[in-house]
Amino acid sequence: MNSVTATGNTIDEAIASGLAQLHIEEKQAEITVVEEGKKGFFGLFGHKPFIVKVEKKERLAELVVDYLHGIMKELGVEGTTHIEETPGNMVISLTTNESKGLLAKNGQALYAVEQLLQAKINHHSERFMTCEFDVNRWKENRRKK
């Protein structure tokens, strides 16, 4: 579930209700007021609840993993991904038994996928980030030689 519509007697109650339903914090959500409520006459007559729509923001790492899994599916490769995110850099490691499709000749496919991931990251990021992509520690082992 990525979004809910929540109600409350106050705007804060409505937002808190929506956040609780999604099990997220306010900084992880995009909140839209659907309808302004009214307290009514002495709180008895004409009362109208506040209605808000709370949407879960997708994290950049989740977006990149989904994109990478799409590429892997097209190449017929299965594996597990691990992401380390630091300010300005994202390191993506893939562990697989079928690395031929992603390495090709001298890692050309690996570098091509790395460029695609870099473009995806910077398209959705608020600031410039570098991307390092490695399959079965191929780059690391190559540097040691």
Tab-separated table of C-alpha atoms in Angstrom:
chain	number	residue	atom	x	y	z
A	1	MET	CA	0.000	0.000	0.000
A	2	ASN	CA	1.570	3.283	-1.116
A	3	SER	CA	-1.208	5.758	-0.296
A	4	VAL	CA	-4.212	6.155	1.983
A	5	THR	CA	-6.933	8.688	2.559
A	6	ALA	CA	-7.339	9.504	6.244
A	7	THR	CA	-9.736	11.628	8.282
A	8	GLY	CA	-9.540	13.367	11.626
A	9	ASN	CA	-11.082	16.110	13.751
A	10	THR	CA	-7.989	18.247	13.137
A	11	ILE	CA	-5.478	18.332	10.309
A	12	ASP	CA	-2.822	16.888	12.640
A	13	GLU	CA	-5.070	13.970	13.621
A	14	ALA	CA	-5.800	13.194	9.985
A	15	ILE	CA	-2.103	13.253	9.077
A	16	ALA	CA	-1.155	11.127	12.089
A	17	SER	CA	-3.849	8.602	11.156
A	18	GLY	CA	-2.562	8.334	7.582
A	19	LEU	CA	1.054	7.980	8.686
A	20	ALA	CA	0.087	5.278	11.198
A	21	GLN	CA	-1.782	3.323	8.520
A	22	LEU	CA	1.276	3.355	6.243
A	23	HIS	CA	3.707	2.803	9.153
A	24	ILE	CA	5.954	5.682	8.051
A	25	GLU	CA	7.231	9.004	9.367
A	26	GLU	CA	6.185	12.406	8.034
A	27	LYS	CA	9.500	12.938	6.211
A	28	GLN	CA	8.841	9.752	4.213
A	29	ALA	CA	5.416	10.965	3.043
A	30	GLU	CA	3.830	13.402	0.664
A	31	ILE	CA	0.687	14.868	2.218
A	32	THR	CA	-2.169	16.505	0.319
A	33	VAL	CA	-5.188	18.106	1.986
A	34	VAL	CA	-8.243	16.765	0.172
A	35	GLU	CA	-10.861	18.606	2.193
A	36	GLU	CA	-10.625	21.259	4.887
A	37	GLY	CA	-12.736	20.336	7.873
A	38	LYS	CA	-14.887	22.513	10.125
A	39	LYS	CA	-15.235	22.413	13.865
A	40	GLY	CA	-18.908	23.272	13.631
A	41	PHE	CA	-21.122	25.354	15.886
A	42	PHE	CA	-19.929	24.795	19.470
A	43	GLY	CA	-18.393	21.573	18.213
A	44	LEU	CA	-21.866	20.052	17.825
A	45	PHE	CA	-23.541	21.175	14.599
A	46	GLY	CA	-22.034	21.320	11.132
A	47	HIS	CA	-18.908	19.382	12.120
A	48	LYS	CA	-16.921	18.267	9.088
A	49	PRO	CA	-13.761	16.116	9.391
A	50	PHE	CA	-10.437	16.966	7.771
A	51	ILE	CA	-9.510	14.625	4.930
A	52	VAL	CA	-5.913	14.140	3.764
A	53	LYS	CA	-4.193	11.890	1.271
A	54	VAL	CA	-0.903	10.466	2.507
A	55	GLU	CA	1.434	8.935	-0.095
A	56	LYS	CA	4.628	7.036	0.636
A	57	LYS	CA	7.652	8.540	-1.113
A	58	GLU	CA	9.681	5.919	-2.873
A	59	ARG	CA	13.273	5.824	-1.716
A	60	LEU	CA	15.942	6.261	-4.346
A	61	ALA	CA	17.621	2.952	-3.453
A	62	GLU	CA	14.332	1.055	-3.894
A	63	LEU	CA	13.795	2.721	-7.264
A	64	VAL	CA	17.301	1.784	-8.439
A	65	VAL	CA	16.952	-1.835	-7.280
A	66	ASP	CA	13.645	-2.176	-9.150
A	67	TYR	CA	15.291	-0.721	-12.276
A	68	LEU	CA	18.284	-3.068	-11.956
A	69	HIS	CA	16.019	-6.080	-11.478
A	70	GLY	CA	14.229	-5.131	-14.702
A	71	ILE	CA	17.554	-5.086	-16.553
A	72	MET	CA	18.559	-8.396	-14.980
A	73	LYS	CA	15.258	-9.968	-15.990
A	74	GLU	CA	15.778	-8.889	-19.610
A	75	LEU	CA	19.282	-10.389	-19.570
A	76	GLY	CA	18.050	-13.602	-17.934
A	77	VAL	CA	20.192	-13.096	-14.835
A	78	GLU	CA	19.108	-13.803	-11.264
A	79	GLY	CA	20.931	-12.656	-8.168
A	80	THR	CA	20.918	-10.601	-4.994
A	81	THR	CA	21.735	-6.922	-4.735
A	82	HIS	CA	23.336	-4.992	-1.928
A	83	ILE	CA	23.391	-1.191	-1.828
A	84	GLU	CA	25.596	1.085	0.248
A	85	GLU	CA	24.506	4.696	0.091
A	86	THR	CA	26.680	7.572	1.249
A	87	PRO	CA	26.252	11.284	0.553
A	88	GLY	CA	27.022	11.708	-3.131
A	89	ASN	CA	27.697	8.023	-3.877
A	90	MET	CA	25.813	4.767	-4.286
A	91	VAL	CA	27.660	1.446	-4.417
A	92	ILE	CA	25.595	-1.402	-5.878
A	93	SER	CA	26.912	-4.958	-5.602
A	94	LEU	CA	25.309	-7.871	-7.403
A	95	THR	CA	25.979	-11.478	-6.468
A	96	THR	CA	24.948	-14.021	-9.082
A	97	ASN	CA	25.882	-17.410	-10.519
A	98	GLU	CA	25.179	-16.190	-14.066
A	99	SER	CA	27.574	-13.276	-14.472
A	100	LYS	CA	28.455	-13.863	-18.155
A	101	GLY	CA	25.541	-11.761	-19.418
A	102	LEU	CA	26.577	-8.799	-17.279
A	103	LEU	CA	30.323	-8.995	-17.854
A	104	ALA	CA	30.621	-9.753	-21.582
A	105	LYS	CA	33.969	-8.789	-23.081
A	106	ASN	CA	36.217	-7.002	-20.557
A	107	GLY	CA	33.219	-5.887	-18.501
A	108	GLN	CA	31.671	-3.765	-21.252
A	109	ALA	CA	28.118	-4.772	-20.303
A	110	LEU	CA	28.924	-4.096	-16.645
A	111	TYR	CA	30.054	-0.561	-17.447
A	112	ALA	CA	27.021	-0.017	-19.681
A	113	VAL	CA	24.650	-1.050	-16.874
A	114	GLU	CA	26.601	1.190	-14.503
A	115	GLN	CA	25.987	4.142	-16.843
A	116	LEU	CA	22.267	3.334	-17.012
A	117	LEU	CA	22.071	3.169	-13.218
A	118	GLN	CA	23.989	6.459	-12.918
A	119	ALA	CA	21.508	8.142	-15.263
A	120	LYS	CA	18.525	6.719	-13.349
A	121	ILE	CA	19.952	7.832	-10.003
A	122	ASN	CA	20.673	11.374	-11.142
A	123	HIS	CA	17.318	11.694	-12.865
A	124	HIS	CA	15.518	11.021	-9.571
A	125	SER	CA	18.024	12.509	-7.122
A	126	GLU	CA	17.906	16.067	-5.822
A	127	ARG	CA	21.704	16.305	-6.010
A	128	PHE	CA	24.397	14.760	-8.230
A	129	MET	CA	25.480	11.280	-7.174
A	130	THR	CA	28.082	8.881	-8.503
A	131	CYS	CA	27.319	5.214	-8.962
A	132	GLU	CA	29.592	2.206	-8.671
A	133	PHE	CA	28.196	-1.105	-9.902
A	134	ASP	CA	30.017	-4.407	-9.506
A	135	VAL	CA	29.110	-8.031	-10.225
A	136	ASN	CA	30.623	-10.754	-8.033
A	137	ARG	CA	33.438	-8.344	-7.070
A	138	TRP	CA	34.711	-8.416	-10.668
A	139	LYS	CA	36.038	-4.835	-10.580
A	140	GLU	CA	37.648	-5.346	-7.191
A	141	ASN	CA	39.408	-8.522	-8.358
A	142	ARG	CA	40.498	-6.869	-11.596
A	143	ARG	CA	42.111	-3.945	-9.706
A	144	LYS	CA	44.149	-6.407	-7.633
A	145	LYS	CA	45.707	-8.003	-10.750
